mmCIF file of C-alpha atoms in Angstrom:
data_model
loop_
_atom_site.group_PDB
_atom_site.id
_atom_site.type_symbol
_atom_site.label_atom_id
_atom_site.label_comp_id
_atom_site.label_asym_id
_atom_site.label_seq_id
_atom_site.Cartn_x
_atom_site.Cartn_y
_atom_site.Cartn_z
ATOM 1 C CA UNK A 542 0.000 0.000 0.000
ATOM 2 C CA UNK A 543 2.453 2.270 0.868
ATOM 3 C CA UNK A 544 4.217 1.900 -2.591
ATOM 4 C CA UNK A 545 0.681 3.034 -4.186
ATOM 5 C CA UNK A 546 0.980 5.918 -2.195
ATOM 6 C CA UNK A 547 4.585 7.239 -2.854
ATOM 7 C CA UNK A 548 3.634 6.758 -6.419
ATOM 8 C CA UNK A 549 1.042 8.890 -5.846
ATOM 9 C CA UNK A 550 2.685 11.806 -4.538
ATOM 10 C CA UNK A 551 5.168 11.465 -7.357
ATOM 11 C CA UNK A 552 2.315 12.188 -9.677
ATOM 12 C CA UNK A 553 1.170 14.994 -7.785
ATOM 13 C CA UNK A 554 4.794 16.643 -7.201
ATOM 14 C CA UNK A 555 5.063 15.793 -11.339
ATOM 15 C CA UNK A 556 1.755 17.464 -12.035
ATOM 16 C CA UNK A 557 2.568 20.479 -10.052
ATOM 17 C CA UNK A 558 5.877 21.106 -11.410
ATOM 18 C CA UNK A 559 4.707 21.208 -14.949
ATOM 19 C CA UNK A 560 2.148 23.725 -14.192
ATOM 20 C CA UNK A 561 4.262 26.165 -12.323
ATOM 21 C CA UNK A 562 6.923 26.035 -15.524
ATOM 22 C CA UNK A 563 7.964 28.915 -17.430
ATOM 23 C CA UNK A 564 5.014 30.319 -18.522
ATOM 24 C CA UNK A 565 4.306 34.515 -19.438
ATOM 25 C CA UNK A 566 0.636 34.085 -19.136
ATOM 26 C CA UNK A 567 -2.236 35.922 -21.045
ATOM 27 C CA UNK A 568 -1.611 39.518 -20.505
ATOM 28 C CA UNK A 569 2.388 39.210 -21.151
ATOM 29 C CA UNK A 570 4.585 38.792 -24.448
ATOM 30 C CA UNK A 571 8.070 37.245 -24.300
ATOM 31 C CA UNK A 572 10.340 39.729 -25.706
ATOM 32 C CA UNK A 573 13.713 37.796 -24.561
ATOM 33 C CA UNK A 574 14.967 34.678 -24.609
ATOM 34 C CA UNK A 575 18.338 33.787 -22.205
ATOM 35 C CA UNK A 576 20.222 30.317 -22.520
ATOM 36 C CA UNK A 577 22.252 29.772 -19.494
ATOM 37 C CA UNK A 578 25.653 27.997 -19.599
ATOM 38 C CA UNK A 579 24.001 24.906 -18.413
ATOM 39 C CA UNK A 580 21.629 25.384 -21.361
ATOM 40 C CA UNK A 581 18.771 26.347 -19.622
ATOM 41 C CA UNK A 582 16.281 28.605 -21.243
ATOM 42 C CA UNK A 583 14.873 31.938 -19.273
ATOM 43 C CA UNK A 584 12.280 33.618 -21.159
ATOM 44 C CA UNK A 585 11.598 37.011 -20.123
ATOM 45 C CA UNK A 586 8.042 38.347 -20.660
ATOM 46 C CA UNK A 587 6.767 42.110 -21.045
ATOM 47 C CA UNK A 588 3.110 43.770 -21.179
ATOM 48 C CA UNK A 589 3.612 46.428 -24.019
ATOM 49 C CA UNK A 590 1.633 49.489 -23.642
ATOM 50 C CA UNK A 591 -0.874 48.125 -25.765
ATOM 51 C CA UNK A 592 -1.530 44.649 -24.104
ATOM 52 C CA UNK A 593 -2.477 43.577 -21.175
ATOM 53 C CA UNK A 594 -3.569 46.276 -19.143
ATOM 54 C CA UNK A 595 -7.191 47.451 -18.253
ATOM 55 C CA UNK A 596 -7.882 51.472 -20.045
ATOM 56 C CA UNK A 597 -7.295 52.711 -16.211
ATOM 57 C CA UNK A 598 -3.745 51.643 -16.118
ATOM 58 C CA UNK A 599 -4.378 48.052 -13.869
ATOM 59 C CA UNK A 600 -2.713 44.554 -15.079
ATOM 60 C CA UNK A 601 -5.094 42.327 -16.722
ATOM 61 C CA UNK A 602 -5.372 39.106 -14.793
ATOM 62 C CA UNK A 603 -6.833 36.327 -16.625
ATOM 63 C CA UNK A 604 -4.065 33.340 -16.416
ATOM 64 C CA UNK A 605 -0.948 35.193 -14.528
ATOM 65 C CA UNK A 606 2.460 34.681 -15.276
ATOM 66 C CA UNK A 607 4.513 32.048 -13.518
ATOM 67 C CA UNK A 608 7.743 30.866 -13.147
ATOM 68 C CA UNK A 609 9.999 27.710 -12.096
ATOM 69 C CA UNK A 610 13.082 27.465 -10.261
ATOM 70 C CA UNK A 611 15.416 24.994 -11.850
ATOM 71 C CA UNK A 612 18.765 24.518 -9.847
ATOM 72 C CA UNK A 613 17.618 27.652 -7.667
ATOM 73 C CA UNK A 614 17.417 29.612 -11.076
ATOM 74 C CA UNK A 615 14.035 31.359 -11.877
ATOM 75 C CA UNK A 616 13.844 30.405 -15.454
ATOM 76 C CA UNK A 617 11.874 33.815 -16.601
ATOM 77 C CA UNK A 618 10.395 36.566 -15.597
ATOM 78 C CA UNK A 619 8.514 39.998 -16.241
ATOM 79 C CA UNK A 620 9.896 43.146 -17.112
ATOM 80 C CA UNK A 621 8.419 45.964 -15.397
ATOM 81 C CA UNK A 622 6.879 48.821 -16.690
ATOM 82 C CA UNK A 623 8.186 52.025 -18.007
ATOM 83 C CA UNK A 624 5.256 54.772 -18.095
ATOM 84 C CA UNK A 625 2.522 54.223 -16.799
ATOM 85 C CA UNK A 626 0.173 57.225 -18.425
ATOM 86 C CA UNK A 627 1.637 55.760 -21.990
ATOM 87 C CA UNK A 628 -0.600 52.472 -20.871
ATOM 88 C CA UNK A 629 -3.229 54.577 -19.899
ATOM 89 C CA UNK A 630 -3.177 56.388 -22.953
ATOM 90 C CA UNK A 631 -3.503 53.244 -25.714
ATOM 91 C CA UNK A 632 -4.792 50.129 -23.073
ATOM 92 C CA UNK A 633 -7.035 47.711 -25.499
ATOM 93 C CA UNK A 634 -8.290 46.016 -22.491
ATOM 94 C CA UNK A 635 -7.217 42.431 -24.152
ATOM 95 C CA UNK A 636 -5.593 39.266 -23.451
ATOM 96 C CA UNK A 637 -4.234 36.630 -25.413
ATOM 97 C CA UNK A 638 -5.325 32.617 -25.569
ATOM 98 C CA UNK A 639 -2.929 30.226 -24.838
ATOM 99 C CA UNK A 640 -2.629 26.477 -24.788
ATOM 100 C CA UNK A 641 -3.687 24.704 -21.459
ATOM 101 C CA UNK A 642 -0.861 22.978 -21.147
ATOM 102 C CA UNK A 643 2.577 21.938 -22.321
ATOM 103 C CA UNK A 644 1.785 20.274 -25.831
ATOM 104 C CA UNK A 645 3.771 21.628 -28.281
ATOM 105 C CA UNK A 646 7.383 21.322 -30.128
ATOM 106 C CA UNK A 647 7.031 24.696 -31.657
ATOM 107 C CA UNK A 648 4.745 27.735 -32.399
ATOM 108 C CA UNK A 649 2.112 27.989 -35.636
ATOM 109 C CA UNK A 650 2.036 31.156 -37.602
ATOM 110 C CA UNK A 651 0.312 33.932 -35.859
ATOM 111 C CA UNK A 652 1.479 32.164 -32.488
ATOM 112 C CA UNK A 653 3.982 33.088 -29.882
ATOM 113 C CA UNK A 654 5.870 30.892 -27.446
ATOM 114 C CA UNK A 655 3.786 31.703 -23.979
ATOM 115 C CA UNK A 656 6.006 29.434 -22.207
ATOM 116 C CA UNK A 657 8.827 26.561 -21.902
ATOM 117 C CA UNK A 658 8.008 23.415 -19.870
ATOM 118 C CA UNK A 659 10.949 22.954 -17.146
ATOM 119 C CA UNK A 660 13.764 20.517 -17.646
ATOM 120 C CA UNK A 661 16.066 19.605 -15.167
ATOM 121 C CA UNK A 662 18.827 18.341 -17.803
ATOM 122 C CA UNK A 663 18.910 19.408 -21.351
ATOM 123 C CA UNK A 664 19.158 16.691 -23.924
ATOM 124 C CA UNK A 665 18.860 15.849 -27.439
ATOM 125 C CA UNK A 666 16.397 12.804 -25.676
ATOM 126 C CA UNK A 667 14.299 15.026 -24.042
ATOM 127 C CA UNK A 668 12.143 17.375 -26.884
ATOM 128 C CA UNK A 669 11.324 21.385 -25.737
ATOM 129 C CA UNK A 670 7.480 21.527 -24.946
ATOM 130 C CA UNK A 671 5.996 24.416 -25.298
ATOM 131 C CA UNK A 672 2.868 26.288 -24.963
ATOM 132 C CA UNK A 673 1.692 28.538 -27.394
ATOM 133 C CA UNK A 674 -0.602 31.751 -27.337
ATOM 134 C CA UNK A 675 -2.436 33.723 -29.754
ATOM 135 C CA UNK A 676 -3.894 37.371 -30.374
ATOM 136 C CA UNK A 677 -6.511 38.295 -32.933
ATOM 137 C CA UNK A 678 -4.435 41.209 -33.917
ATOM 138 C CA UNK A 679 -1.463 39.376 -34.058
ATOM 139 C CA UNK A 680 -1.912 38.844 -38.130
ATOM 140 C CA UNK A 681 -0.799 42.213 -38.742
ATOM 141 C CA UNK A 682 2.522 41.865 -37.349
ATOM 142 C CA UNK A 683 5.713 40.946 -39.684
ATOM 143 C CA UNK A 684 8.640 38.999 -38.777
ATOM 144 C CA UNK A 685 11.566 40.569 -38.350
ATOM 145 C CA UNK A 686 13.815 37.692 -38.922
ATOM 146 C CA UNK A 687 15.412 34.809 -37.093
ATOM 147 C CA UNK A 688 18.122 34.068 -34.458
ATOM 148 C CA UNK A 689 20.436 31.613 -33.986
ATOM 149 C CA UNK A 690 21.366 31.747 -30.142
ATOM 150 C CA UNK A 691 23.296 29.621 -28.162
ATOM 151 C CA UNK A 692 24.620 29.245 -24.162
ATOM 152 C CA UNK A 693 25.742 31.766 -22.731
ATOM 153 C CA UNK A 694 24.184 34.134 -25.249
ATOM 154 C CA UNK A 695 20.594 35.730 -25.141
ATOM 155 C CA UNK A 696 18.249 37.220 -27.709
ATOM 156 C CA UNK A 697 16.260 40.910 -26.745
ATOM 157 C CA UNK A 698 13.405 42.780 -28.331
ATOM 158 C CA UNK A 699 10.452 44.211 -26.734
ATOM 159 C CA UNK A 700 8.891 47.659 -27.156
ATOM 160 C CA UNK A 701 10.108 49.445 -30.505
ATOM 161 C CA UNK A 702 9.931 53.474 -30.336
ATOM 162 C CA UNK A 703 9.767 56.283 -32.113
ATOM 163 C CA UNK A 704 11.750 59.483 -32.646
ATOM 164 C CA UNK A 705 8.716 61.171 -30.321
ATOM 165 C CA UNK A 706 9.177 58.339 -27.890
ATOM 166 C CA UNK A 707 6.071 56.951 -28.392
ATOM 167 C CA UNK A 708 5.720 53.023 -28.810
ATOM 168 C CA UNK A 709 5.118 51.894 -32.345
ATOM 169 C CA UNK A 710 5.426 48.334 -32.396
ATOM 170 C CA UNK A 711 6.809 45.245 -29.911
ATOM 171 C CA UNK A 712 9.604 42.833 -30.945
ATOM 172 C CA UNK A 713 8.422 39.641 -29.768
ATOM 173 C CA UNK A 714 9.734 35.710 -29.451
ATOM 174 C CA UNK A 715 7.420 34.332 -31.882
ATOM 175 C CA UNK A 716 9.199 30.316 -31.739
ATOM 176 C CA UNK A 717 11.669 28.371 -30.418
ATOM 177 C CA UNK A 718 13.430 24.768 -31.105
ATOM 178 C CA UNK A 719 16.148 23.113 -29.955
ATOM 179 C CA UNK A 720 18.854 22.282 -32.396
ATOM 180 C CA UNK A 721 22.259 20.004 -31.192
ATOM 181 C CA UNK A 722 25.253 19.964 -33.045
ATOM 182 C CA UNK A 723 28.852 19.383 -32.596
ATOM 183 C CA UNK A 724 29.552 22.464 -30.374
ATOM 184 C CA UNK A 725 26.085 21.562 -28.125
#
């Protein structure tokens, strides 16, 4: 009986450290992407001005963001904000849908990666998982190109502003896949 029972709490440990995984929830946008020198991916997550935020300048809070701690290592997090009145100023009172849970090995068109499932040890045997959210206005953005990063290195966009300092577009992490080679 009792070996029923630790199997059981193994389970439940299991379950609940796949939903607390990297994950920027439905009023955030990763903008960054970090991989450690252990190869461990933090993905940072933003709310532009014009996402996420109710017209009076509160956080939308649908699904909130969450975070893991591999090896005592958060592995993302949310950027705060810079201005206030800007959000005040263009809030769409929207949210993105995401995926439920980690199902995916990379992001669809019109998709972003939401979040990366944790992984104590990074392996060509063990596939990324991802979940991925969308936004109905998300069709009219254009990608800006692709990135090949690797440990130690880290990718940044984020808010994109003009010569009046007002935000005119956000640089997002739109996918992500894991690719081994010779040098890791």
């Amino acid at each position: 009986m009792s070996l029923i029972l630790l199997f059981l709490l193994f389970i439940f440990i299991l379950i609940i450290s796949i939903n607390q995984a990297s994950y920027c929830g439905q009023s955030a946008i990763p903008f960054s992407l970090e991989i450690k020198e252990n190869s461990q991916p933090i993905l940072g997550c933003a709310r532009p001005s014009c996402f996420g935020w109710s017209s009076n300048g509160q956080k939308l809070v649908s699904d909130p963001a969450q975070f893991f701690k591999i090896w005592g290592q958060s592995d993302g997090f949310i950027k705060s904000v810079s201005s206030i009145n800007e959000i005040q100023k263009t809030s769409f009172n929207e949210f993105s849908k995401c995926d439920k849970s980690f199902t995916r090995s990379r992001c669809v068109k019109d998709t972003w990666v939401g979040g990366i499932a944790p992984s104590a040890f990074i392996t060509p045997n063990y596939p990324i998982k991802l979940i991925c959210c969308s936004y109905n206005k998300l069709n009219k953005s254009v990608l800006a190109g692709n990135a090949q990063i690797r440990a130690g290195q880290m990718i940044l966009g984020g808010e994109v502003f003009n010569k009046n300092g007002q935000q005119i577009g956000f640089e997002y992490i739109a996918n992500i896949w894991r690719v081994f080679d010779k040098k890791g």
